[in-house]
């Protein structure tokens, strides 16, 4: 007997409707329907809730093949969540450029290292572009962290490409700037490389 059939049988034996079962384990009725029809499996956490509710073991609910599949899916989901968390943190880190001495500035034949906020830039326009762009990356990073569980299709599809685009553009922006921006360029490039490694390992 497949997991879906076992779940349906246990639910009916206890006199629960799909909606009542959903309320007891804090999922939607659609999720219960999906599991019972064999179109998906619950996560390990929900499996524990189900086994506890019906006073049965996970081994009795699942065949060995089903359990291996769920564990594999669960691990993939955890790795995806971890990668997205790292992306969000890395997109917040460029804000350090505003406050830490990543930029070389010559003053009376002496080279000092200063932050972007203190850096003497002749053009107000260029200063505004740099600070605004760093702020944009930071805001996007905050959004990534705050919306970890947001499941809208457009957000899921574009958040990683947008994160990569912002990092690539930042690297190009600093590389094409004066030599005094080299440390900032290296810093942004390192963040981009780590993101790339995480995406390659996903495959």
PDB file of C-alpha atoms in Angstrom:
ATOM      1  CA  UNK A   1       0.000   0.000   0.000  1.00  0.00           C
ATOM      2  CA  UNK A   2       1.336   3.411  -0.994  1.00  0.00           C
ATOM      3  CA  UNK A   3       1.747   6.292   1.466  1.00  0.00           C
ATOM      4  CA  UNK A   4      -1.270   8.166   0.091  1.00  0.00           C
ATOM      5  CA  UNK A   5      -3.543   5.173   0.595  1.00  0.00           C
ATOM      6  CA  UNK A   6      -2.222   4.612   4.140  1.00  0.00           C
ATOM      7  CA  UNK A   7      -2.754   8.269   5.029  1.00  0.00           C
ATOM      8  CA  UNK A   8      -6.301   8.228   3.668  1.00  0.00           C
ATOM      9  CA  UNK A   9      -7.094   5.039   5.572  1.00  0.00           C
ATOM     10  CA  UNK A  10      -5.707   6.395   8.860  1.00  0.00           C
ATOM     11  CA  UNK A  11      -7.612   9.645   8.394  1.00  0.00           C
ATOM     12  CA  UNK A  12     -10.914   7.880   7.728  1.00  0.00           C
ATOM     13  CA  UNK A  13     -10.371   5.437  10.610  1.00  0.00           C
ATOM     14  CA  UNK A  14     -10.090   8.442  12.938  1.00  0.00           C
ATOM     15  CA  UNK A  15     -13.121  10.111  11.365  1.00  0.00           C
ATOM     16  CA  UNK A  16     -11.200  13.160  10.108  1.00  0.00           C
ATOM     17  CA  UNK A  17     -12.018  15.091   6.976  1.00  0.00           C
ATOM     18  CA  UNK A  18      -9.109  16.333   4.884  1.00  0.00           C
ATOM     19  CA  UNK A  19      -9.697  19.824   6.240  1.00  0.00           C
ATOM     20  CA  UNK A  20      -9.686  18.619   9.858  1.00  0.00           C
ATOM     21  CA  UNK A  21      -6.443  16.712   9.336  1.00  0.00           C
ATOM     22  CA  UNK A  22      -4.917  19.734   7.640  1.00  0.00           C
ATOM     23  CA  UNK A  23      -5.780  21.907  10.651  1.00  0.00           C
ATOM     24  CA  UNK A  24      -4.240  19.435  13.076  1.00  0.00           C
ATOM     25  CA  UNK A  25      -0.835  19.367  11.325  1.00  0.00           C
ATOM     26  CA  UNK A  26      -0.947  23.010  10.129  1.00  0.00           C
ATOM     27  CA  UNK A  27      -1.041  22.549   6.354  1.00  0.00           C
ATOM     28  CA  UNK A  28      -3.612  23.340   3.680  1.00  0.00           C
ATOM     29  CA  UNK A  29      -6.363  20.945   2.677  1.00  0.00           C
ATOM     30  CA  UNK A  30      -4.840  20.988  -0.815  1.00  0.00           C
ATOM     31  CA  UNK A  31      -1.632  19.522   0.602  1.00  0.00           C
ATOM     32  CA  UNK A  32      -3.547  16.643   2.218  1.00  0.00           C
ATOM     33  CA  UNK A  33      -5.376  15.998  -1.057  1.00  0.00           C
ATOM     34  CA  UNK A  34      -2.078  16.020  -2.945  1.00  0.00           C
ATOM     35  CA  UNK A  35      -0.472  13.537  -0.561  1.00  0.00           C
ATOM     36  CA  UNK A  36      -3.440  11.173  -0.569  1.00  0.00           C
ATOM     37  CA  UNK A  37      -3.628  11.130  -4.364  1.00  0.00           C
ATOM     38  CA  UNK A  38       0.061  10.234  -4.632  1.00  0.00           C
ATOM     39  CA  UNK A  39       1.062  13.522  -6.274  1.00  0.00           C
ATOM     40  CA  UNK A  40       3.608  14.353  -3.610  1.00  0.00           C
ATOM     41  CA  UNK A  41       4.981  13.596  -0.171  1.00  0.00           C
ATOM     42  CA  UNK A  42       5.130  15.632   3.032  1.00  0.00           C
ATOM     43  CA  UNK A  43       8.438  16.825   4.426  1.00  0.00           C
ATOM     44  CA  UNK A  44      10.094  14.910   7.245  1.00  0.00           C
ATOM     45  CA  UNK A  45       8.738  17.423   9.770  1.00  0.00           C
ATOM     46  CA  UNK A  46       5.155  16.854   8.604  1.00  0.00           C
ATOM     47  CA  UNK A  47       5.737  13.105   8.547  1.00  0.00           C
ATOM     48  CA  UNK A  48       6.707  13.290  12.220  1.00  0.00           C
ATOM     49  CA  UNK A  49       3.499  15.224  12.952  1.00  0.00           C
ATOM     50  CA  UNK A  50       1.418  12.651  11.066  1.00  0.00           C
ATOM     51  CA  UNK A  51       3.055   9.684  12.794  1.00  0.00           C
ATOM     52  CA  UNK A  52       2.558  11.323  16.185  1.00  0.00           C
ATOM     53  CA  UNK A  53      -1.091  12.177  15.465  1.00  0.00           C
ATOM     54  CA  UNK A  54      -1.934   8.629  14.392  1.00  0.00           C
ATOM     55  CA  UNK A  55       0.389   6.938  16.923  1.00  0.00           C
ATOM     56  CA  UNK A  56       2.316   5.103  14.226  1.00  0.00           C
ATOM     57  CA  UNK A  57       5.935   5.060  13.086  1.00  0.00           C
ATOM     58  CA  UNK A  58       7.297   6.666   9.928  1.00  0.00           C
ATOM     59  CA  UNK A  59       8.508   3.222   8.807  1.00  0.00           C
ATOM     60  CA  UNK A  60       4.914   1.990   8.869  1.00  0.00           C
ATOM     61  CA  UNK A  61       3.747   4.962   6.820  1.00  0.00           C
ATOM     62  CA  UNK A  62       6.374   4.689   4.101  1.00  0.00           C
ATOM     63  CA  UNK A  63       8.135   2.055   2.074  1.00  0.00           C
ATOM     64  CA  UNK A  64      11.934   2.176   1.976  1.00  0.00           C
ATOM     65  CA  UNK A  65      11.854   3.668  -1.539  1.00  0.00           C
ATOM     66  CA  UNK A  66       9.407   6.389  -0.517  1.00  0.00           C
ATOM     67  CA  UNK A  67      11.460   7.254   2.572  1.00  0.00           C
ATOM     68  CA  UNK A  68      14.663   7.575   0.517  1.00  0.00           C
ATOM     69  CA  UNK A  69      12.854   9.829  -1.960  1.00  0.00           C
ATOM     70  CA  UNK A  70      11.506  12.072   0.802  1.00  0.00           C
ATOM     71  CA  UNK A  71      14.895  12.322   2.514  1.00  0.00           C
ATOM     72  CA  UNK A  72      16.504  13.241  -0.820  1.00  0.00           C
ATOM     73  CA  UNK A  73      13.872  15.887  -1.554  1.00  0.00           C
ATOM     74  CA  UNK A  74      14.102  17.237   1.984  1.00  0.00           C
ATOM     75  CA  UNK A  75      17.897  17.543   1.748  1.00  0.00           C
ATOM     76  CA  UNK A  76      17.625  19.318  -1.597  1.00  0.00           C
ATOM     77  CA  UNK A  77      15.125  21.772  -0.131  1.00  0.00           C
ATOM     78  CA  UNK A  78      17.370  22.463   2.869  1.00  0.00           C
ATOM     79  CA  UNK A  79      20.374  23.051   0.596  1.00  0.00           C
ATOM     80  CA  UNK A  80      18.285  25.387  -1.580  1.00  0.00           C
ATOM     81  CA  UNK A  81      17.156  27.337   1.493  1.00  0.00           C
ATOM     82  CA  UNK A  82      20.758  27.532   2.738  1.00  0.00           C
ATOM     83  CA  UNK A  83      21.985  28.763  -0.649  1.00  0.00           C
ATOM     84  CA  UNK A  84      19.273  31.434  -0.774  1.00  0.00           C
ATOM     85  CA  UNK A  85      20.149  32.498   2.770  1.00  0.00           C
ATOM     86  CA  UNK A  86      23.815  32.868   1.768  1.00  0.00           C
ATOM     87  CA  UNK A  87      22.831  34.849  -1.337  1.00  0.00           C
ATOM     88  CA  UNK A  88      20.794  37.207   0.836  1.00  0.00           C
ATOM     89  CA  UNK A  89      23.651  37.681   3.317  1.00  0.00           C
ATOM     90  CA  UNK A  90      26.151  38.243   0.509  1.00  0.00           C
ATOM     91  CA  UNK A  91      23.888  40.875  -1.047  1.00  0.00           C
ATOM     92  CA  UNK A  92      23.835  42.707   2.283  1.00  0.00           C
ATOM     93  CA  UNK A  93      27.627  42.651   2.654  1.00  0.00           C
ATOM     94  CA  UNK A  94      28.346  45.347  -0.003  1.00  0.00           C
ATOM     95  CA  UNK A  95      26.932  47.845   2.494  1.00  0.00           C
ATOM     96  CA  UNK A  96      30.270  47.422   4.301  1.00  0.00           C
ATOM     97  CA  UNK A  97      31.833  49.454   1.484  1.00  0.00           C
ATOM     98  CA  UNK A  98      29.998  52.484   2.817  1.00  0.00           C
ATOM     99  CA  UNK A  99      31.686  52.259   6.218  1.00  0.00           C
ATOM    100  CA  UNK A 100      34.937  50.263   5.932  1.00  0.00           C
ATOM    101  CA  UNK A 101      38.191  51.580   4.361  1.00  0.00           C
ATOM    102  CA  UNK A 102      38.159  49.782   1.013  1.00  0.00           C
ATOM    103  CA  UNK A 103      39.177  52.833  -1.014  1.00  0.00           C
ATOM    104  CA  UNK A 104      42.592  54.465  -1.368  1.00  0.00           C
ATOM    105  CA  UNK A 105      42.672  58.254  -1.287  1.00  0.00           C
ATOM    106  CA  UNK A 106      45.758  60.441  -1.746  1.00  0.00           C
ATOM    107  CA  UNK A 107      46.064  63.429   0.571  1.00  0.00           C
ATOM    108  CA  UNK A 108      49.222  65.547   0.442  1.00  0.00           C
ATOM    109  CA  UNK A 109      51.328  62.723  -1.039  1.00  0.00           C
ATOM    110  CA  UNK A 110      50.002  60.334   1.646  1.00  0.00           C
ATOM    111  CA  UNK A 111      47.674  57.480   0.712  1.00  0.00           C
ATOM    112  CA  UNK A 112      44.868  56.864   3.195  1.00  0.00           C
ATOM    113  CA  UNK A 113      42.247  54.161   3.061  1.00  0.00           C
ATOM    114  CA  UNK A 114      38.729  55.433   3.568  1.00  0.00           C
ATOM    115  CA  UNK A 115      35.134  54.264   3.218  1.00  0.00           C
ATOM    116  CA  UNK A 116      32.910  55.109   0.255  1.00  0.00           C
ATOM    117  CA  UNK A 117      31.028  57.689   2.323  1.00  0.00           C
ATOM    118  CA  UNK A 118      34.274  59.529   3.110  1.00  0.00           C
ATOM    119  CA  UNK A 119      35.931  59.051  -0.285  1.00  0.00           C
ATOM    120  CA  UNK A 120      36.547  62.361  -2.068  1.00  0.00           C
ATOM    121  CA  UNK A 121      34.806  62.036  -5.445  1.00  0.00           C
ATOM    122  CA  UNK A 122      34.847  65.085  -7.679  1.00  0.00           C
ATOM    123  CA  UNK A 123      31.504  64.384  -9.308  1.00  0.00           C
ATOM    124  CA  UNK A 124      28.422  64.489  -7.108  1.00  0.00           C
ATOM    125  CA  UNK A 125      26.660  62.458  -9.793  1.00  0.00           C
ATOM    126  CA  UNK A 126      29.222  59.635  -9.629  1.00  0.00           C
ATOM    127  CA  UNK A 127      29.105  59.608  -5.824  1.00  0.00           C
ATOM    128  CA  UNK A 128      25.320  59.370  -5.948  1.00  0.00           C
ATOM    129  CA  UNK A 129      25.457  56.504  -8.469  1.00  0.00           C
ATOM    130  CA  UNK A 130      27.901  54.470  -6.351  1.00  0.00           C
ATOM    131  CA  UNK A 131      26.109  54.990  -3.049  1.00  0.00           C
ATOM    132  CA  UNK A 132      22.674  54.409  -4.588  1.00  0.00           C
ATOM    133  CA  UNK A 133      23.781  51.204  -6.290  1.00  0.00           C
ATOM    134  CA  UNK A 134      25.305  49.814  -3.091  1.00  0.00           C
ATOM    135  CA  UNK A 135      22.071  50.741  -1.327  1.00  0.00           C
ATOM    136  CA  UNK A 136      20.051  48.938  -4.007  1.00  0.00           C
ATOM    137  CA  UNK A 137      22.062  45.736  -3.559  1.00  0.00           C
ATOM    138  CA  UNK A 138      21.658  45.975   0.223  1.00  0.00           C
ATOM    139  CA  UNK A 139      17.881  46.467  -0.035  1.00  0.00           C
ATOM    140  CA  UNK A 140      17.614  43.483  -2.384  1.00  0.00           C
ATOM    141  CA  UNK A 141      19.625  41.395   0.081  1.00  0.00           C
ATOM    142  CA  UNK A 142      17.261  42.361   2.895  1.00  0.00           C
ATOM    143  CA  UNK A 143      14.334  41.374   0.662  1.00  0.00           C
ATOM    144  CA  UNK A 144      15.936  37.978  -0.004  1.00  0.00           C
ATOM    145  CA  UNK A 145      16.311  37.345   3.716  1.00  0.00           C
ATOM    146  CA  UNK A 146      12.840  38.626   4.607  1.00  0.00           C
ATOM    147  CA  UNK A 147      11.087  36.692   1.827  1.00  0.00           C
ATOM    148  CA  UNK A 148      12.748  33.306   2.384  1.00  0.00           C
ATOM    149  CA  UNK A 149       9.367  31.584   2.511  1.00  0.00           C
ATOM    150  CA  UNK A 150       7.663  33.701  -0.155  1.00  0.00           C
ATOM    151  CA  UNK A 151       6.548  31.308  -2.892  1.00  0.00           C
ATOM    152  CA  UNK A 152       5.342  33.625  -5.658  1.00  0.00           C
ATOM    153  CA  UNK A 153       6.353  32.237  -9.056  1.00  0.00           C
ATOM    154  CA  UNK A 154       7.937  35.459 -10.355  1.00  0.00           C
ATOM    155  CA  UNK A 155       9.992  35.949  -7.172  1.00  0.00           C
ATOM    156  CA  UNK A 156      11.245  32.354  -7.210  1.00  0.00           C
ATOM    157  CA  UNK A 157      12.137  32.582 -10.898  1.00  0.00           C
ATOM    158  CA  UNK A 158      14.004  35.887 -10.901  1.00  0.00           C
ATOM    159  CA  UNK A 159      15.564  36.446  -7.452  1.00  0.00           C
ATOM    160  CA  UNK A 160      18.734  34.437  -8.190  1.00  0.00           C
ATOM    161  CA  UNK A 161      19.311  35.952 -11.682  1.00  0.00           C
ATOM    162  CA  UNK A 162      18.764  39.451 -10.265  1.00  0.00           C
ATOM    163  CA  UNK A 163      21.206  38.777  -7.423  1.00  0.00           C
ATOM    164  CA  UNK A 164      23.842  37.585  -9.913  1.00  0.00           C
ATOM    165  CA  UNK A 165      23.221  40.546 -12.225  1.00  0.00           C
ATOM    166  CA  UNK A 166      23.673  43.040  -9.384  1.00  0.00           C
ATOM    167  CA  UNK A 167      26.933  41.370  -8.331  1.00  0.00           C
ATOM    168  CA  UNK A 168      28.288  41.248 -11.890  1.00  0.00           C
ATOM    169  CA  UNK A 169      27.354  44.870 -12.520  1.00  0.00           C
ATOM    170  CA  UNK A 170      29.010  45.916  -9.240  1.00  0.00           C
ATOM    171  CA  UNK A 171      32.239  44.131 -10.203  1.00  0.00           C
ATOM    172  CA  UNK A 172      32.233  45.798 -13.643  1.00  0.00           C
ATOM    173  CA  UNK A 173      31.437  49.173 -12.065  1.00  0.00           C
ATOM    174  CA  UNK A 174      34.378  49.057  -9.653  1.00  0.00           C
ATOM    175  CA  UNK A 175      36.825  47.502 -12.136  1.00  0.00           C
ATOM    176  CA  UNK A 176      36.106  50.255 -14.663  1.00  0.00           C
ATOM    177  CA  UNK A 177      36.697  52.907 -11.984  1.00  0.00           C
ATOM    178  CA  UNK A 178      40.045  54.365 -10.822  1.00  0.00           C
ATOM    179  CA  UNK A 179      42.744  52.080  -9.375  1.00  0.00           C
ATOM    180  CA  UNK A 180      41.873  53.310  -5.883  1.00  0.00           C
ATOM    181  CA  UNK A 181      38.695  51.193  -6.142  1.00  0.00           C
ATOM    182  CA  UNK A 182      40.631  47.934  -6.624  1.00  0.00           C
ATOM    183  CA  UNK A 183      39.983  46.553  -3.136  1.00  0.00           C
ATOM    184  CA  UNK A 184      36.263  47.121  -3.550  1.00  0.00           C
ATOM    185  CA  UNK A 185      36.365  45.388  -6.934  1.00  0.00           C
ATOM    186  CA  UNK A 186      38.184  42.370  -5.447  1.00  0.00           C
ATOM    187  CA  UNK A 187      35.701  42.229  -2.555  1.00  0.00           C
ATOM    188  CA  UNK A 188      32.706  42.224  -4.903  1.00  0.00           C
ATOM    189  CA  UNK A 189      34.395  39.706  -7.203  1.00  0.00           C
ATOM    190  CA  UNK A 190      34.962  37.290  -4.298  1.00  0.00           C
ATOM    191  CA  UNK A 191      31.273  37.469  -3.389  1.00  0.00           C
ATOM    192  CA  UNK A 192      30.366  36.774  -7.015  1.00  0.00           C
ATOM    193  CA  UNK A 193      32.737  33.775  -7.199  1.00  0.00           C
ATOM    194  CA  UNK A 194      31.214  32.185  -4.095  1.00  0.00           C
ATOM    195  CA  UNK A 195      27.734  32.653  -5.554  1.00  0.00           C
ATOM    196  CA  UNK A 196      28.898  30.979  -8.758  1.00  0.00           C
ATOM    197  CA  UNK A 197      30.373  28.032  -6.835  1.00  0.00           C
ATOM    198  CA  UNK A 198      27.108  27.554  -4.935  1.00  0.00           C
ATOM    199  CA  UNK A 199      25.151  27.492  -8.197  1.00  0.00           C
ATOM    200  CA  UNK A 200      27.574  25.015  -9.812  1.00  0.00           C
ATOM    201  CA  UNK A 201      27.383  22.702  -6.793  1.00  0.00           C
ATOM    202  CA  UNK A 202      23.595  22.785  -7.086  1.00  0.00           C
ATOM    203  CA  UNK A 203      23.920  21.077 -10.448  1.00  0.00           C
TER     204      UNK A 203
END
